[in-house]
């Protein structure tokens, strides 16, 4: 029986993913399809299906009813597939150059069928292999400016914005972020994972009341400030990159939140490379500068030319708004640095360092920078001061 007519969820296999592709008539009748499950993320199945005659392919992404990284003991809503597909469609309209095309979605099977991006590489993997992707920061700056402006109260009619806020209520995925980024790393939670060599620093961090106060402030912003439709998980594993192309994937954590959260995750994940990649450190510092400069330039242009809130178009208010966005971004970047070092979900940039002493030294630096960015974000309130802070890190 047709997968789409069954009206019940079932996890796909390589065979049933091919059946689905055939049922959708995406490939010509004579296609010779090969399928491989390539998902290496924490949550979902990802099937890459290629027509071996034509060399053309598609991706079928399917949500599992639990978090793959932990197993069936951590159930997770399938609704995230709809959130992701809806977000891809909205972001795709706003920034088509930087978002994969969606061909088909099904809420029951929790699948999204989309453009094959296999000519590109996940940016984190590329960075770990020594790539630097010269255009990635320009592209991400523009992507951030467009998505964060056009989904905000300044870029949307008031009624539409409120409908979007409702549509993207995403409690289970937000709770993961609330726990894994803003809560668990700051006390002795079972989910945390770190080397014994880091224990003294981590225990000191758990006692640091000033740090915990600032994390609470940032968490409050995450919980309450519905500024823009966020990607919600914009790390370098959610970006496909090549020499001339950048595509942002995987917005299943999308919801209305503080705009600085997406920018902060981009900063944080570029900072891992600044810390671990001595040879190319300056290139990654330049990437961080380019993300912010590109974001600021494009966002300012949109603010002045497309703004729906006429009364907000003053340089005083724009400056206030950009400064707050920048400070928030630094704070959220700091939280990302800390959670990827001692929390549940790590990054290969750091964990891939084979020599234990060097790995621990890199993680110490990461935690140190994270603390500085969280506590001193109001003092480090411009790009020059941010870059100086990064460069001062030993
Ligand atoms: C249980 S999910 C762990 C992490 O993976 C996702 O990509 C998010 O970053 C989440 O925090
Ligand atoms: Mg993901």
Coordinates of C-alpha atoms and ligand atoms in Angstrom, one line a residue:
X1 CA 0.0 0.0 0.0
X2 CA 1.1 3.5 -0.8
X3 CA 3.2 5.0 2.1
X4 CA 1.3 8.3 1.8
X5 CA -2.1 6.7 2.0
X6 CA -1.4 4.6 5.1
X7 CA -2.0 7.6 7.4
X8 CA 0.3 6.2 10.1
X9 CA 3.9 7.1 11.0
X10 CA 6.6 4.6 10.3
X11 CA 10.4 5.1 10.2
X12 CA 11.7 4.8 6.7
X13 CA 14.3 2.3 5.5
X14 CA 16.5 2.7 2.4
X15 CA 13.9 0.6 0.5
X16 CA 10.8 2.5 1.7
X17 CA 12.5 5.9 1.1
X18 CA 13.0 4.9 -2.5
X19 CA 9.4 3.8 -2.7
X20 CA 8.4 7.2 -1.4
X21 CA 10.6 8.9 -4.0
X22 CA 9.0 6.8 -6.8
X23 CA 5.5 7.5 -5.5
X24 CA 6.2 11.2 -5.6
X25 CA 7.2 11.0 -9.3
X26 CA 10.3 13.1 -8.6
X27 CA 12.5 11.0 -10.8
X28 CA 11.9 9.9 -14.5
X29 CA 10.3 6.4 -15.0
X30 CA 13.6 4.8 -16.1
X31 CA 15.5 6.1 -13.1
X32 CA 17.9 3.7 -11.3
X33 CA 17.7 4.8 -7.7
X34 CA 20.3 4.2 -5.0
X35 CA 19.7 5.3 -1.4
X36 CA 21.9 5.7 1.6
X37 CA 21.0 6.9 5.1
X38 CA 23.5 9.7 5.8
X39 CA 22.1 11.3 8.9
X40 CA 25.0 12.2 11.3
X41 CA 23.0 14.7 13.5
X42 CA 21.6 14.2 16.9
X43 CA 17.9 13.7 16.0
X44 CA 16.8 12.6 12.5
X45 CA 17.1 10.1 9.7
X46 CA 18.4 11.6 6.4
X47 CA 18.2 9.6 3.2
X48 CA 20.2 10.6 0.1
X49 CA 18.6 9.2 -3.0
X50 CA 20.4 9.4 -6.4
X51 CA 19.4 8.5 -9.9
X52 CA 22.5 6.7 -11.0
X53 CA 21.7 7.3 -14.7
X54 CA 21.3 11.1 -14.4
X55 CA 23.4 11.7 -11.4
X56 CA 20.6 13.8 -9.9
X57 CA 19.5 13.4 -6.3
X58 CA 17.1 14.4 -3.5
X59 CA 17.2 14.4 0.3
X60 CA 14.4 12.9 2.4
X61 CA 14.7 13.9 6.0
X62 CA 12.5 12.2 8.5
X63 CA 12.0 13.0 12.2
X64 CA 12.2 10.1 14.6
X65 CA 9.8 10.0 17.6
X66 CA 12.8 10.2 19.9
X67 CA 16.2 11.9 20.1
X68 CA 18.6 9.7 18.1
X69 CA 21.6 10.9 20.2
X70 CA 20.1 9.5 23.4
X71 CA 17.7 6.7 22.2
X72 CA 14.1 5.8 22.7
X73 CA 14.2 6.9 26.4
X74 CA 14.1 10.5 25.2
X75 CA 10.7 10.8 23.2
X76 CA 10.5 13.8 20.9
X77 CA 7.6 15.3 19.0
X78 CA 7.2 14.5 15.3
X79 CA 5.6 18.0 14.9
X80 CA 9.1 19.3 14.6
X81 CA 9.2 18.1 11.0
X82 CA 6.3 20.5 10.2
X83 CA 8.0 23.3 12.0
X84 CA 11.2 22.7 10.0
X85 CA 9.4 22.4 6.7
X86 CA 7.4 25.6 7.4
X87 CA 10.5 27.5 8.5
X88 CA 12.4 26.3 5.4
X89 CA 9.6 27.6 3.2
X90 CA 9.5 31.1 4.9
X91 CA 13.3 31.4 5.1
X92 CA 13.4 30.2 1.4
X93 CA 11.2 33.0 0.3
X94 CA 13.2 35.6 2.3
X95 CA 16.7 34.4 1.4
X96 CA 16.4 31.9 -1.5
X97 CA 20.1 31.8 -2.2
X98 CA 20.8 30.4 1.2
X99 CA 18.1 27.9 1.8
X100 CA 17.5 24.5 0.1
X101 CA 14.4 24.1 -2.0
X102 CA 11.6 22.0 -0.5
X103 CA 9.8 19.7 -2.9
X104 CA 7.3 17.9 -0.7
X105 CA 6.4 17.5 3.0
X106 CA 4.1 15.1 4.9
X107 CA 3.1 15.7 8.5
X108 CA 2.1 12.1 9.2
X109 CA 5.3 10.6 8.0
X110 CA 7.2 13.6 9.4
X111 CA 9.2 13.9 6.2
X112 CA 10.6 16.8 4.2
X113 CA 11.8 16.1 0.7
X114 CA 14.3 18.7 -0.5
X115 CA 17.1 19.7 -2.8
X116 CA 20.2 17.5 -2.8
X117 CA 23.1 19.5 -1.5
X118 CA 25.7 16.7 -1.7
X119 CA 28.0 18.8 -3.9
X120 CA 28.5 20.9 -0.7
X121 CA 29.9 19.8 2.7
X122 CA 28.7 20.4 6.2
X123 CA 30.7 23.5 7.2
X124 CA 31.9 22.1 10.5
X125 CA 33.3 19.0 8.7
X126 CA 34.9 21.2 6.1
X127 CA 36.5 23.5 8.7
X128 CA 37.8 20.5 10.6
X129 CA 39.4 19.3 7.3
X130 CA 41.1 22.6 6.8
X131 CA 38.6 24.4 4.5
X132 CA 37.8 28.0 5.2
X133 CA 35.0 28.8 2.7
X134 CA 35.9 32.4 1.8
X135 CA 32.2 33.5 1.2
X136 CA 30.5 31.8 4.1
X137 CA 30.6 34.7 6.5
X138 CA 29.3 37.2 3.9
X139 CA 26.5 34.8 3.1
X140 CA 25.6 34.2 6.7
X141 CA 25.6 37.9 7.5
X142 CA 23.1 38.5 4.7
X143 CA 21.0 35.4 5.6
X144 CA 20.8 36.6 9.2
X145 CA 20.0 40.2 8.3
X146 CA 17.2 39.2 5.9
X147 CA 15.6 36.4 8.0
X148 CA 15.8 38.3 11.3
X149 CA 14.5 41.6 9.8
X150 CA 11.7 40.2 7.5
X151 CA 10.2 38.0 10.3
X152 CA 10.3 40.8 12.9
X153 CA 7.7 43.5 13.8
X154 CA 9.7 45.9 11.6
X155 CA 9.5 43.7 8.5
X156 CA 6.0 42.2 8.8
X157 CA 2.5 43.5 9.1
X158 CA 1.4 43.2 12.8
X159 CA -1.3 40.5 12.2
X160 CA 1.0 38.3 10.2
X161 CA 3.8 38.5 12.8
X162 CA 1.4 37.3 15.5
X163 CA 0.2 34.5 13.4
X164 CA 3.7 33.4 12.8
X165 CA 4.4 33.5 16.6
X166 CA 1.5 31.2 17.0
X167 CA 2.5 28.9 14.2
X168 CA 6.0 28.4 15.5
X169 CA 5.2 27.6 19.1
X170 CA 7.8 24.8 19.5
X171 CA 7.8 23.9 23.2
X172 CA 9.6 20.6 23.2
X173 CA 12.5 21.7 21.1
X174 CA 12.7 25.0 23.0
X175 CA 12.9 23.0 26.2
X176 CA 15.9 21.1 24.9
X177 CA 17.7 24.4 24.3
X178 CA 16.5 25.8 27.7
X179 CA 18.0 22.8 29.4
X180 CA 21.1 22.0 27.4
X181 CA 22.3 25.6 26.8
X182 CA 21.0 27.7 29.7
X183 CA 20.5 25.3 32.6
X184 CA 22.4 22.0 32.7
X185 CA 26.0 23.2 32.1
X186 CA 25.7 25.5 35.1
X187 CA 25.1 22.9 37.7
X188 CA 26.0 19.2 38.3
X189 CA 23.4 17.8 35.9
X190 CA 23.4 14.1 34.7
X191 CA 23.4 15.2 31.1
X192 CA 26.8 17.0 31.4
X193 CA 29.9 15.3 30.0
X194 CA 33.5 16.5 30.3
X195 CA 37.0 15.2 30.9
X196 CA 38.2 14.7 34.4
X197 CA 40.9 17.2 33.7
X198 CA 38.3 19.9 33.4
X199 CA 36.6 19.1 36.7
X200 CA 38.3 21.9 38.8
X201 CA 37.3 24.6 36.2
X202 CA 33.8 23.2 35.9
X203 CA 33.2 23.1 39.6
X204 CA 34.4 26.7 39.9
X205 CA 32.0 27.6 37.1
X206 CA 29.1 26.0 39.0
X207 CA 30.0 28.2 42.0
X208 CA 30.2 31.4 39.9
X209 CA 27.1 33.3 41.0
X210 CA 27.9 36.3 38.8
X211 CA 28.0 34.0 35.8
X212 CA 24.8 32.2 36.7
X213 CA 23.0 35.6 37.2
X214 CA 24.0 36.6 33.6
X215 CA 23.0 33.2 32.2
X216 CA 19.6 33.7 33.9
X217 CA 19.2 37.1 32.2
X218 CA 20.0 35.5 28.8
X219 CA 17.7 32.6 29.5
X220 CA 14.9 35.0 30.3
X221 CA 15.4 36.7 27.0
X222 CA 15.3 33.3 25.2
X223 CA 12.0 32.5 27.1
X224 CA 10.2 35.8 26.6
X225 CA 11.5 38.0 23.7
X226 CA 9.6 37.1 20.6
X227 CA 11.7 39.3 18.3
X228 CA 12.1 37.3 15.1
X229 CA 11.6 33.8 13.7
X230 CA 14.8 32.1 14.6
X231 CA 16.5 29.2 13.0
X232 CA 17.1 28.2 16.6
X233 CA 20.1 25.8 16.1
X234 CA 22.4 27.8 13.7
X235 CA 25.7 26.0 14.4
X236 CA 28.2 25.1 11.7
X237 CA 26.6 21.6 11.5
X238 CA 23.4 23.3 10.2
X239 CA 25.3 24.9 7.3
X240 CA 26.3 23.3 4.0
X241 CA 29.2 25.2 2.4
X242 CA 31.2 25.3 -0.8
X243 CA 33.6 27.8 -2.4
X244 CA 30.7 29.9 -3.8
X245 CA 27.6 28.6 -2.1
X246 CA 26.2 28.5 1.5
X247 CA 22.9 26.8 2.5
X248 CA 21.3 26.9 5.9
X249 CA 19.5 23.6 6.8
X250 CA 17.7 22.0 9.7
X251 CA 15.5 24.7 11.3
X252 CA 13.5 22.2 13.4
X253 CA 14.3 24.4 16.5
X254 CA 12.6 27.4 14.8
X255 CA 10.5 29.6 17.1
X256 CA 10.0 33.3 17.8
X257 CA 12.9 34.4 20.1
X258 CA 15.6 36.9 20.6
X259 CA 17.3 37.7 17.3
X260 CA 20.8 37.7 18.9
X261 CA 20.4 34.0 19.6
X262 CA 21.0 33.0 15.9
X263 CA 23.9 35.5 15.5
X264 CA 25.4 34.3 18.8
X265 CA 25.4 30.6 17.7
X266 CA 27.2 31.6 14.4
X267 CA 29.8 33.6 16.4
X268 CA 30.2 30.8 18.9
X269 CA 30.7 28.1 16.3
X270 CA 33.3 30.2 14.4
X271 CA 35.0 30.8 17.7
X272 CA 35.7 27.1 18.0
X273 CA 37.8 27.3 14.9
X274 CA 39.6 30.5 16.2
X275 CA 40.5 28.5 19.3
X276 CA 41.5 25.1 17.7
X277 CA 42.9 26.2 14.3
X278 CA 46.1 28.1 15.1
X279 CA 47.2 28.3 11.4
X280 CA 43.9 29.9 10.2
X281 CA 43.0 31.7 13.4
X282 CA 43.0 35.1 11.7
X283 CA 40.9 33.9 8.8
X284 CA 38.2 32.8 11.3
X285 CA 38.5 36.1 13.2
X286 CA 37.9 37.8 9.8
X287 CA 34.9 35.6 9.3
X288 CA 33.4 36.8 12.6
X289 CA 34.0 40.4 11.6
X290 CA 32.4 39.8 8.2
X291 CA 29.3 38.2 9.7
X292 CA 28.7 41.2 11.9
X293 CA 29.6 43.8 9.3
X294 CA 27.5 42.1 6.6
X295 CA 24.6 41.7 9.0
X296 CA 24.8 45.3 10.2
X297 CA 25.0 46.8 6.7
X298 CA 22.1 44.7 5.3
X299 CA 19.9 45.0 8.4
X300 CA 20.4 48.8 8.4
X301 CA 19.5 49.1 4.8
X302 CA 16.3 47.0 5.3
X303 CA 15.5 49.0 8.5
X304 CA 15.6 52.3 6.5
X305 CA 13.9 51.1 3.3
X306 CA 11.4 48.4 4.3
X307 CA 10.4 49.3 7.8
X308 CA 6.7 48.8 8.7
X309 CA 7.1 50.8 11.9
X310 CA 7.5 54.3 10.6
X311 CA 8.2 55.8 14.1
X312 CA 11.2 53.5 14.6
X313 CA 13.1 54.9 11.7
X314 CA 15.5 57.1 13.6
X315 CA 19.2 56.6 13.9
X316 CA 19.0 56.8 17.7
X317 CA 16.6 53.9 17.9
X318 CA 18.4 51.8 15.2
X319 CA 21.7 52.3 17.1
X320 CA 20.0 51.2 20.4
X321 CA 18.5 48.2 18.6
X322 CA 21.8 47.1 17.0
X323 CA 23.7 47.6 20.2
X324 CA 21.3 45.4 22.1
X325 CA 21.4 42.8 19.3
X326 CA 25.2 42.8 19.5
X327 CA 25.3 42.4 23.3
X328 CA 22.8 39.6 23.2
X329 CA 24.8 37.9 20.5
X330 CA 27.9 37.9 22.6
X331 CA 26.1 36.5 25.6
X332 CA 24.4 33.7 23.6
X333 CA 27.8 32.9 21.9
X334 CA 29.3 32.6 25.4
X335 CA 26.5 30.1 26.4
X336 CA 27.2 28.1 23.2
X337 CA 30.9 27.9 23.9
X338 CA 30.3 26.6 27.4
X339 CA 27.6 24.1 26.6
X340 CA 29.5 22.5 23.7
X341 CA 32.5 22.0 26.1
X342 CA 30.8 20.5 29.2
X343 CA 27.2 19.9 28.3
X344 CA 25.5 17.0 26.5
X345 CA 26.0 17.9 22.9
X346 CA 29.6 18.4 22.0
X347 CA 31.3 19.5 18.8
X348 CA 34.0 17.7 16.7
X349 CA 36.1 20.9 16.5
X350 CA 37.0 20.3 20.1
X351 CA 36.4 16.6 20.7
X352 CA 38.3 15.8 17.6
X353 CA 41.6 17.0 19.1
X354 CA 43.3 13.6 19.8
X355 CA 46.0 14.7 22.2
X356 CA 44.3 14.9 25.6
X357 CA 46.4 17.8 27.0
X358 CA 45.9 19.9 23.9
X359 CA 42.1 19.1 23.9
X360 CA 41.8 20.1 27.6
X361 CA 43.8 23.3 27.0
X362 CA 41.5 24.2 24.1
X363 CA 38.4 23.5 26.2
X364 CA 39.8 25.6 29.0
X365 CA 40.2 28.5 26.6
X366 CA 36.7 27.9 25.3
X367 CA 35.2 28.0 28.8
X368 CA 37.2 31.1 29.7
X369 CA 36.1 33.0 26.6
X370 CA 32.5 31.9 27.2
X371 CA 32.5 33.3 30.7
X372 CA 34.0 36.6 29.5
X373 CA 31.4 37.0 26.7
X374 CA 28.5 36.3 29.1
X375 CA 29.7 38.5 31.9
X376 CA 31.2 41.4 30.0
X377 CA 28.9 41.6 27.0
X378 CA 27.8 45.1 27.9
X379 CA 31.3 46.4 28.2
X380 CA 32.5 44.6 25.0
X381 CA 29.7 46.4 23.2
X382 CA 31.3 46.8 19.7
X383 CA 33.0 44.7 17.1
X384 CA 36.5 46.2 17.8
X385 CA 36.3 45.4 21.5
X386 CA 35.0 41.9 20.6
X387 CA 37.9 41.2 18.3
X388 CA 40.4 42.5 20.9
X389 CA 38.8 40.2 23.5
X390 CA 39.3 37.2 21.2
X391 CA 42.9 38.2 20.4
X392 CA 43.8 38.6 24.1
X393 CA 42.8 35.0 24.8
X394 CA 45.9 32.9 25.4
Ligands
LIG1 C1 19.2 16.2 22.1 S1 19.6 17.3 20.9 C2 21.1 17.9 21.2 C3 21.5 19.1 20.4 O1 21.4 18.8 19.0 C4 20.7 19.8 18.3 O2 21.4 20.0 17.1 C5 20.7 21.0 19.2 O3 21.9 21.7 19.1 C6 20.6 20.3 20.5 O4 21.0 21.2 21.6
LIG2 MG1 20.0 19.8 13.5

